[in-house]
Amino acid sequence: MIERCRDAFPIRMMCRLLSVSSSGYYAWESRKPSAQALANEALLDDVIELHEDSDGVWEPRRLLTS
């Protein structure tokens, strides 16, 4: 939420209202994505590609066998 609203509201005020330390927010902001986040992104890309290849039909058997 802080990231989405940073242009509309001061970051320190949002951190205080959300009970987040501003130093913690800035540390999170500068951190690289974790291995799990990267793996999730790759998996989502694969699922989207399979969905597009199946003409937008969600068929679990087709997704598993592709």
PDB file of N, CA, C and O in Angstrom:
ATOM      1  N   MET A   1       0.817  -1.177   0.000  1.00  0.00           N
ATOM      2  CA  MET A   1       0.000   0.000   0.000  1.00  0.00           C
ATOM      3  C   MET A   1       0.870   1.253   0.000  1.00  0.00           C
ATOM      4  O   MET A   1       0.569   2.202  -0.712  1.00  0.00           O
ATOM      5  N   ILE A   2       1.917   1.210   0.781  1.00  0.00           N
ATOM      6  CA  ILE A   2       2.811   2.369   0.836  1.00  0.00           C
ATOM      7  C   ILE A   2       3.384   2.643  -0.543  1.00  0.00           C
ATOM      8  O   ILE A   2       3.427   3.792  -0.989  1.00  0.00           O
ATOM      9  N   GLU A   3       3.786   1.598  -1.225  1.00  0.00           N
ATOM     10  CA  GLU A   3       4.369   1.746  -2.565  1.00  0.00           C
ATOM     11  C   GLU A   3       3.362   2.369  -3.529  1.00  0.00           C
ATOM     12  O   GLU A   3       3.707   3.248  -4.310  1.00  0.00           O
ATOM     13  N   ARG A   4       2.103   1.914  -3.479  1.00  0.00           N
ATOM     14  CA  ARG A   4       1.079   2.433  -4.390  1.00  0.00           C
ATOM     15  C   ARG A   4       0.706   3.877  -4.096  1.00  0.00           C
ATOM     16  O   ARG A   4       0.341   4.610  -5.008  1.00  0.00           O
ATOM     17  N   CYS A   5       0.772   4.287  -2.834  1.00  0.00           N
ATOM     18  CA  CYS A   5       0.290   5.617  -2.440  1.00  0.00           C
ATOM     19  C   CYS A   5       1.411   6.610  -2.182  1.00  0.00           C
ATOM     20  O   CYS A   5       1.155   7.709  -1.696  1.00  0.00           O
ATOM     21  N   ARG A   6       2.625   6.268  -2.515  1.00  0.00           N
ATOM     22  CA  ARG A   6       3.763   7.117  -2.160  1.00  0.00           C
ATOM     23  C   ARG A   6       3.724   8.481  -2.817  1.00  0.00           C
ATOM     24  O   ARG A   6       4.297   9.429  -2.295  1.00  0.00           O
ATOM     25  N   ASP A   7       3.038   8.632  -3.949  1.00  0.00           N
ATOM     26  CA  ASP A   7       2.936   9.938  -4.600  1.00  0.00           C
ATOM     27  C   ASP A   7       1.864  10.819  -3.964  1.00  0.00           C
ATOM     28  O   ASP A   7       1.908  12.038  -4.095  1.00  0.00           O
ATOM     29  N   ALA A   8       0.902  10.205  -3.301  1.00  0.00           N
ATOM     30  CA  ALA A   8      -0.213  10.955  -2.719  1.00  0.00           C
ATOM     31  C   ALA A   8       0.014  11.346  -1.259  1.00  0.00           C
ATOM     32  O   ALA A   8      -0.522  12.352  -0.801  1.00  0.00           O
ATOM     33  N   PHE A   9       0.797  10.532  -0.520  1.00  0.00           N
ATOM     34  CA  PHE A   9       0.973  10.766   0.909  1.00  0.00           C
ATOM     35  C   PHE A   9       2.441  10.625   1.292  1.00  0.00           C
ATOM     36  O   PHE A   9       3.171   9.856   0.667  1.00  0.00           O
ATOM     37  N   PRO A  10       2.862  11.308   2.349  1.00  0.00           N
ATOM     38  CA  PRO A  10       4.249  11.143   2.819  1.00  0.00           C
ATOM     39  C   PRO A  10       4.492   9.721   3.334  1.00  0.00           C
ATOM     40  O   PRO A  10       3.657   9.140   4.029  1.00  0.00           O
ATOM     41  N   ILE A  11       5.636   9.179   2.979  1.00  0.00           N
ATOM     42  CA  ILE A  11       5.965   7.801   3.365  1.00  0.00           C
ATOM     43  C   ILE A  11       6.028   7.653   4.877  1.00  0.00           C
ATOM     44  O   ILE A  11       5.492   6.688   5.432  1.00  0.00           O
ATOM     45  N   ARG A  12       6.649   8.577   5.564  1.00  0.00           N
ATOM     46  CA  ARG A  12       6.759   8.457   7.030  1.00  0.00           C
ATOM     47  C   ARG A  12       5.389   8.434   7.695  1.00  0.00           C
ATOM     48  O   ARG A  12       5.174   7.696   8.649  1.00  0.00           O
ATOM     49  N   MET A  13       4.451   9.247   7.188  1.00  0.00           N
ATOM     50  CA  MET A  13       3.108   9.266   7.766  1.00  0.00           C
ATOM     51  C   MET A  13       2.427   7.911   7.544  1.00  0.00           C
ATOM     52  O   MET A  13       1.822   7.348   8.455  1.00  0.00           O
ATOM     53  N   MET A  14       2.536   7.354   6.333  1.00  0.00           N
ATOM     54  CA  MET A  14       1.913   6.053   6.070  1.00  0.00           C
ATOM     55  C   MET A  14       2.539   4.965   6.928  1.00  0.00           C
ATOM     56  O   MET A  14       1.827   4.100   7.446  1.00  0.00           O
ATOM     57  N   CYS A  15       3.854   5.009   7.089  1.00  0.00           N
ATOM     58  CA  CYS A  15       4.523   4.015   7.933  1.00  0.00           C
ATOM     59  C   CYS A  15       4.005   4.100   9.359  1.00  0.00           C
ATOM     60  O   CYS A  15       3.709   3.079   9.987  1.00  0.00           O
ATOM     61  N   ARG A  16       3.880   5.311   9.888  1.00  0.00           N
ATOM     62  CA  ARG A  16       3.405   5.491  11.253  1.00  0.00           C
ATOM     63  C   ARG A  16       1.976   4.967  11.388  1.00  0.00           C
ATOM     64  O   ARG A  16       1.661   4.236  12.331  1.00  0.00           O
ATOM     65  N   LEU A  17       1.100   5.303  10.435  1.00  0.00           N
ATOM     66  CA  LEU A  17      -0.293   4.868  10.505  1.00  0.00           C
ATOM     67  C   LEU A  17      -0.447   3.359  10.341  1.00  0.00           C
ATOM     68  O   LEU A  17      -1.378   2.764  10.879  1.00  0.00           O
ATOM     69  N   LEU A  18       0.454   2.741   9.601  1.00  0.00           N
ATOM     70  CA  LEU A  18       0.392   1.297   9.374  1.00  0.00           C
ATOM     71  C   LEU A  18       1.272   0.498  10.330  1.00  0.00           C
ATOM     72  O   LEU A  18       1.416  -0.711  10.191  1.00  0.00           O
ATOM     73  N   SER A  19       1.869   1.192  11.296  1.00  0.00           N
ATOM     74  CA  SER A  19       2.742   0.569  12.311  1.00  0.00           C
ATOM     75  C   SER A  19       3.908  -0.176  11.662  1.00  0.00           C
ATOM     76  O   SER A  19       4.231  -1.311  12.009  1.00  0.00           O
ATOM     77  N   VAL A  20       4.529   0.499  10.681  1.00  0.00           N
ATOM     78  CA  VAL A  20       5.702  -0.038  10.001  1.00  0.00           C
ATOM     79  C   VAL A  20       6.829   0.953  10.208  1.00  0.00           C
ATOM     80  O   VAL A  20       6.624   2.164  10.071  1.00  0.00           O
ATOM     81  N   SER A  21       8.010   0.462  10.547  1.00  0.00           N
ATOM     82  CA  SER A  21       9.121   1.401  10.699  1.00  0.00           C
ATOM     83  C   SER A  21       9.532   1.904   9.318  1.00  0.00           C
ATOM     84  O   SER A  21       9.541   1.152   8.338  1.00  0.00           O
ATOM     85  N   SER A  22       9.843   3.181   9.236  1.00  0.00           N
ATOM     86  CA  SER A  22      10.241   3.733   7.937  1.00  0.00           C
ATOM     87  C   SER A  22      11.556   3.109   7.477  1.00  0.00           C
ATOM     88  O   SER A  22      11.745   2.866   6.284  1.00  0.00           O
ATOM     89  N   SER A  23      12.446   2.795   8.421  1.00  0.00           N
ATOM     90  CA  SER A  23      13.706   2.149   8.027  1.00  0.00           C
ATOM     91  C   SER A  23      13.434   0.752   7.475  1.00  0.00           C
ATOM     92  O   SER A  23      14.074   0.307   6.527  1.00  0.00           O
ATOM     93  N   GLY A  24      12.468   0.051   8.043  1.00  0.00           N
ATOM     94  CA  GLY A  24      12.084  -1.264   7.536  1.00  0.00           C
ATOM     95  C   GLY A  24      11.496  -1.169   6.142  1.00  0.00           C
ATOM     96  O   GLY A  24      11.768  -2.003   5.282  1.00  0.00           O
ATOM     97  N   TYR A  25      10.684  -0.133   5.911  1.00  0.00           N
ATOM     98  CA  TYR A  25      10.109   0.054   4.587  1.00  0.00           C
ATOM     99  C   TYR A  25      11.204   0.307   3.565  1.00  0.00           C
ATOM    100  O   TYR A  25      11.210  -0.296   2.494  1.00  0.00           O
ATOM    101  N   TYR A  26      12.132   1.204   3.880  1.00  0.00           N
ATOM    102  CA  TYR A  26      13.203   1.520   2.927  1.00  0.00           C
ATOM    103  C   TYR A  26      14.116   0.313   2.693  1.00  0.00           C
ATOM    104  O   TYR A  26      14.606   0.103   1.583  1.00  0.00           O
ATOM    105  N   ALA A  27      14.329  -0.506   3.725  1.00  0.00           N
ATOM    106  CA  ALA A  27      15.128  -1.726   3.552  1.00  0.00           C
ATOM    107  C   ALA A  27      14.403  -2.690   2.616  1.00  0.00           C
ATOM    108  O   ALA A  27      15.009  -3.293   1.727  1.00  0.00           O
ATOM    109  N   TRP A  28      13.083  -2.834   2.797  1.00  0.00           N
ATOM    110  CA  TRP A  28      12.286  -3.711   1.936  1.00  0.00           C
ATOM    111  C   TRP A  28      12.315  -3.209   0.494  1.00  0.00           C
ATOM    112  O   TRP A  28      12.456  -3.997  -0.440  1.00  0.00           O
ATOM    113  N   GLU A  29      12.191  -1.892   0.326  1.00  0.00           N
ATOM    114  CA  GLU A  29      12.134  -1.300  -1.000  1.00  0.00           C
ATOM    115  C   GLU A  29      13.412  -1.553  -1.802  1.00  0.00           C
ATOM    116  O   GLU A  29      13.371  -1.765  -3.008  1.00  0.00           O
ATOM    117  N   SER A  30      14.545  -1.558  -1.118  1.00  0.00           N
ATOM    118  CA  SER A  30      15.820  -1.715  -1.825  1.00  0.00           C
ATOM    119  C   SER A  30      16.277  -3.170  -1.940  1.00  0.00           C
ATOM    120  O   SER A  30      17.264  -3.461  -2.604  1.00  0.00           O
ATOM    121  N   ARG A  31      15.543  -4.078  -1.304  1.00  0.00           N
ATOM    122  CA  ARG A  31      15.908  -5.498  -1.310  1.00  0.00           C
ATOM    123  C   ARG A  31      15.574  -6.136  -2.648  1.00  0.00           C
ATOM    124  O   ARG A  31      14.551  -5.845  -3.258  1.00  0.00           O
ATOM    125  N   LYS A  32      16.421  -7.035  -3.107  1.00  0.00           N
ATOM    126  CA  LYS A  32      16.154  -7.796  -4.334  1.00  0.00           C
ATOM    127  C   LYS A  32      15.082  -8.839  -4.050  1.00  0.00           C
ATOM    128  O   LYS A  32      14.921  -9.281  -2.911  1.00  0.00           O
ATOM    129  N   PRO A  33      14.340  -9.264  -5.076  1.00  0.00           N
ATOM    130  CA  PRO A  33      13.324 -10.303  -4.870  1.00  0.00           C
ATOM    131  C   PRO A  33      13.965 -11.607  -4.374  1.00  0.00           C
ATOM    132  O   PRO A  33      15.062 -11.963  -4.792  1.00  0.00           O
ATOM    133  N   SER A  34      13.256 -12.304  -3.506  1.00  0.00           N
ATOM    134  CA  SER A  34      13.759 -13.569  -2.972  1.00  0.00           C
ATOM    135  C   SER A  34      13.715 -14.649  -4.049  1.00  0.00           C
ATOM    136  O   SER A  34      13.049 -14.498  -5.080  1.00  0.00           O
ATOM    137  N   ALA A  35      14.396 -15.754  -3.783  1.00  0.00           N
ATOM    138  CA  ALA A  35      14.378 -16.882  -4.715  1.00  0.00           C
ATOM    139  C   ALA A  35      12.952 -17.395  -4.888  1.00  0.00           C
ATOM    140  O   ALA A  35      12.540 -17.758  -5.992  1.00  0.00           O
ATOM    141  N   GLN A  36      12.164 -17.417  -3.803  1.00  0.00           N
ATOM    142  CA  GLN A  36      10.783 -17.874  -3.870  1.00  0.00           C
ATOM    143  C   GLN A  36       9.937 -16.942  -4.732  1.00  0.00           C
ATOM    144  O   GLN A  36       9.117 -17.396  -5.540  1.00  0.00           O
ATOM    145  N   ALA A  37      10.123 -15.634  -4.589  1.00  0.00           N
ATOM    146  CA  ALA A  37       9.372 -14.671  -5.397  1.00  0.00           C
ATOM    147  C   ALA A  37       9.708 -14.843  -6.877  1.00  0.00           C
ATOM    148  O   ALA A  37       8.815 -14.789  -7.736  1.00  0.00           O
ATOM    149  N   LEU A  38      10.962 -15.076  -7.189  1.00  0.00           N
ATOM    150  CA  LEU A  38      11.368 -15.293  -8.583  1.00  0.00           C
ATOM    151  C   LEU A  38      10.782 -16.593  -9.127  1.00  0.00           C
ATOM    152  O   LEU A  38      10.331 -16.645 -10.277  1.00  0.00           O
ATOM    153  N   ALA A  39      10.774 -17.644  -8.294  1.00  0.00           N
ATOM    154  CA  ALA A  39      10.196 -18.924  -8.719  1.00  0.00           C
ATOM    155  C   ALA A  39       8.690 -18.782  -8.946  1.00  0.00           C
ATOM    156  O   ALA A  39       8.145 -19.329  -9.909  1.00  0.00           O
ATOM    157  N   ASN A  40       8.009 -18.029  -8.078  1.00  0.00           N
ATOM    158  CA  ASN A  40       6.575 -17.809  -8.242  1.00  0.00           C
ATOM    159  C   ASN A  40       6.286 -17.049  -9.539  1.00  0.00           C
ATOM    160  O   ASN A  40       5.330 -17.363 -10.244  1.00  0.00           O
ATOM    161  N   GLU A  41       7.101 -16.074  -9.844  1.00  0.00           N
ATOM    162  CA  GLU A  41       6.926 -15.301 -11.069  1.00  0.00           C
ATOM    163  C   GLU A  41       7.119 -16.184 -12.304  1.00  0.00           C
ATOM    164  O   GLU A  41       6.347 -16.100 -13.267  1.00  0.00           O
ATOM    165  N   ALA A  42       8.133 -17.050 -12.275  1.00  0.00           N
ATOM    166  CA  ALA A  42       8.375 -17.967 -13.395  1.00  0.00           C
ATOM    167  C   ALA A  42       7.212 -18.942 -13.552  1.00  0.00           C
ATOM    168  O   ALA A  42       6.773 -19.224 -14.675  1.00  0.00           O
ATOM    169  N   LEU A  43       6.692 -19.452 -12.437  1.00  0.00           N
ATOM    170  CA  LEU A  43       5.556 -20.375 -12.485  1.00  0.00           C
ATOM    171  C   LEU A  43       4.325 -19.677 -13.058  1.00  0.00           C
ATOM    172  O   LEU A  43       3.616 -20.236 -13.896  1.00  0.00           O
ATOM    173  N   LEU A  44       4.079 -18.452 -12.624  1.00  0.00           N
ATOM    174  CA  LEU A  44       2.940 -17.704 -13.147  1.00  0.00           C
ATOM    175  C   LEU A  44       3.077 -17.486 -14.650  1.00  0.00           C
ATOM    176  O   LEU A  44       2.102 -17.637 -15.396  1.00  0.00           O
ATOM    177  N   ASP A  45       4.280 -17.176 -15.112  1.00  0.00           N
ATOM    178  CA  ASP A  45       4.513 -17.018 -16.555  1.00  0.00           C
ATOM    179  C   ASP A  45       4.185 -18.313 -17.302  1.00  0.00           C
ATOM    180  O   ASP A  45       3.562 -18.281 -18.369  1.00  0.00           O
ATOM    181  N   ASP A  46       4.583 -19.453 -16.737  1.00  0.00           N
ATOM    182  CA  ASP A  46       4.297 -20.752 -17.371  1.00  0.00           C
ATOM    183  C   ASP A  46       2.798 -21.023 -17.432  1.00  0.00           C
ATOM    184  O   ASP A  46       2.276 -21.479 -18.453  1.00  0.00           O
ATOM    185  N   VAL A  47       2.090 -20.731 -16.337  1.00  0.00           N
ATOM    186  CA  VAL A  47       0.649 -20.971 -16.292  1.00  0.00           C
ATOM    187  C   VAL A  47      -0.059 -20.074 -17.295  1.00  0.00           C
ATOM    188  O   VAL A  47      -0.958 -20.518 -18.019  1.00  0.00           O
ATOM    189  N   ILE A  48       0.345 -18.817 -17.382  1.00  0.00           N
ATOM    190  CA  ILE A  48      -0.266 -17.888 -18.341  1.00  0.00           C
ATOM    191  C   ILE A  48      -0.025 -18.372 -19.766  1.00  0.00           C
ATOM    192  O   ILE A  48      -0.940 -18.358 -20.602  1.00  0.00           O
ATOM    193  N   GLU A  49       1.182 -18.839 -20.045  1.00  0.00           N
ATOM    194  CA  GLU A  49       1.486 -19.339 -21.388  1.00  0.00           C
ATOM    195  C   GLU A  49       0.637 -20.565 -21.726  1.00  0.00           C
ATOM    196  O   GLU A  49       0.090 -20.671 -22.818  1.00  0.00           O
ATOM    197  N   LEU A  50       0.510 -21.490 -20.769  1.00  0.00           N
ATOM    198  CA  LEU A  50      -0.319 -22.675 -20.996  1.00  0.00           C
ATOM    199  C   LEU A  50      -1.775 -22.290 -21.214  1.00  0.00           C
ATOM    200  O   LEU A  50      -2.469 -22.865 -22.057  1.00  0.00           O
ATOM    201  N   HIS A  51      -2.238 -21.315 -20.459  1.00  0.00           N
ATOM    202  CA  HIS A  51      -3.619 -20.857 -20.600  1.00  0.00           C
ATOM    203  C   HIS A  51      -3.841 -20.251 -21.985  1.00  0.00           C
ATOM    204  O   HIS A  51      -4.854 -20.515 -22.639  1.00  0.00           O
ATOM    205  N   GLU A  52      -2.907 -19.452 -22.435  1.00  0.00           N
ATOM    206  CA  GLU A  52      -3.018 -18.849 -23.760  1.00  0.00           C
ATOM    207  C   GLU A  52      -2.965 -19.926 -24.851  1.00  0.00           C
ATOM    208  O   GLU A  52      -3.697 -19.847 -25.836  1.00  0.00           O
ATOM    209  N   ASP A  53      -2.107 -20.925 -24.669  1.00  0.00           N
ATOM    210  CA  ASP A  53      -1.989 -22.013 -25.650  1.00  0.00           C
ATOM    211  C   ASP A  53      -3.263 -22.855 -25.738  1.00  0.00           C
ATOM    212  O   ASP A  53      -3.521 -23.495 -26.752  1.00  0.00           O
ATOM    213  N   SER A  54      -4.065 -22.862 -24.664  1.00  0.00           N
ATOM    214  CA  SER A  54      -5.298 -23.652 -24.654  1.00  0.00           C
ATOM    215  C   SER A  54      -6.510 -22.806 -25.027  1.00  0.00           C
ATOM    216  O   SER A  54      -7.637 -23.149 -24.688  1.00  0.00           O
ATOM    217  N   ASP A  55      -6.247 -21.688 -25.712  1.00  0.00           N
ATOM    218  CA  ASP A  55      -7.315 -20.776 -26.144  1.00  0.00           C
ATOM    219  C   ASP A  55      -8.129 -20.245 -24.972  1.00  0.00           C
ATOM    220  O   ASP A  55      -9.340 -20.027 -25.087  1.00  0.00           O
ATOM    221  N   GLY A  56      -7.483 -20.051 -23.848  1.00  0.00           N
ATOM    222  CA  GLY A  56      -8.146 -19.455 -22.691  1.00  0.00           C
ATOM    223  C   GLY A  56      -9.037 -20.392 -21.910  1.00  0.00           C
ATOM    224  O   GLY A  56      -9.840 -19.949 -21.098  1.00  0.00           O
ATOM    225  N   VAL A  57      -8.893 -21.688 -22.127  1.00  0.00           N
ATOM    226  CA  VAL A  57      -9.714 -22.663 -21.411  1.00  0.00           C
ATOM    227  C   VAL A  57      -8.888 -23.257 -20.277  1.00  0.00           C
ATOM    228  O   VAL A  57      -7.771 -23.717 -20.490  1.00  0.00           O
ATOM    229  N   TRP A  58      -9.461 -23.243 -19.074  1.00  0.00           N
ATOM    230  CA  TRP A  58      -8.771 -23.832 -17.920  1.00  0.00           C
ATOM    231  C   TRP A  58      -9.180 -25.291 -17.813  1.00  0.00           C
ATOM    232  O   TRP A  58     -10.267 -25.616 -17.352  1.00  0.00           O
ATOM    233  N   GLU A  59      -8.337 -26.165 -18.262  1.00  0.00           N
ATOM    234  CA  GLU A  59      -8.576 -27.595 -18.129  1.00  0.00           C
ATOM    235  C   GLU A  59      -7.384 -28.180 -17.386  1.00  0.00           C
ATOM    236  O   GLU A  59      -6.299 -28.296 -17.939  1.00  0.00           O
ATOM    237  N   PRO A  60      -7.575 -28.573 -16.138  1.00  0.00           N
ATOM    238  CA  PRO A  60      -6.443 -29.064 -15.341  1.00  0.00           C
ATOM    239  C   PRO A  60      -5.664 -30.196 -16.014  1.00  0.00           C
ATOM    240  O   PRO A  60      -4.449 -30.228 -15.978  1.00  0.00           O
ATOM    241  N   ARG A  61      -6.364 -31.112 -16.674  1.00  0.00           N
ATOM    242  CA  ARG A  61      -5.646 -32.222 -17.328  1.00  0.00           C
ATOM    243  C   ARG A  61      -4.742 -31.694 -18.444  1.00  0.00           C
ATOM    244  O   ARG A  61      -3.631 -32.164 -18.623  1.00  0.00           O
ATOM    245  N   ARG A  62      -5.213 -30.730 -19.214  1.00  0.00           N
ATOM    246  CA  ARG A  62      -4.395 -30.179 -20.308  1.00  0.00           C
ATOM    247  C   ARG A  62      -3.203 -29.425 -19.752  1.00  0.00           C
ATOM    248  O   ARG A  62      -2.122 -29.469 -20.313  1.00  0.00           O
ATOM    249  N   LEU A  63      -3.418 -28.710 -18.644  1.00  0.00           N
ATOM    250  CA  LEU A  63      -2.306 -27.952 -18.063  1.00  0.00           C
ATOM    251  C   LEU A  63      -1.243 -28.891 -17.515  1.00  0.00           C
ATOM    252  O   LEU A  63      -0.051 -28.621 -17.629  1.00  0.00           O
ATOM    253  N   LEU A  64      -1.664 -30.000 -16.912  1.00  0.00           N
ATOM    254  CA  LEU A  64      -0.699 -30.920 -16.325  1.00  0.00           C
ATOM    255  C   LEU A  64       0.051 -31.731 -17.360  1.00  0.00           C
ATOM    256  O   LEU A  64       1.166 -32.159 -17.138  1.00  0.00           O
ATOM    257  N   THR A  65      -0.562 -31.984 -18.507  1.00  0.00           N
ATOM    258  CA  THR A  65       0.091 -32.827 -19.504  1.00  0.00           C
ATOM    259  C   THR A  65       0.868 -32.010 -20.537  1.00  0.00           C
ATOM    260  O   THR A  65       1.547 -32.572 -21.368  1.00  0.00           O
ATOM    261  N   SER A  66       0.717 -30.715 -20.502  1.00  0.00           N
ATOM    262  CA  SER A  66       1.426 -29.880 -21.505  1.00  0.00           C
ATOM    263  C   SER A  66       2.887 -29.760 -21.183  1.00  0.00           C
ATOM    264  O   SER A  66       3.359 -29.840 -20.132  1.00  0.00           O
TER     265      SER A  66
END
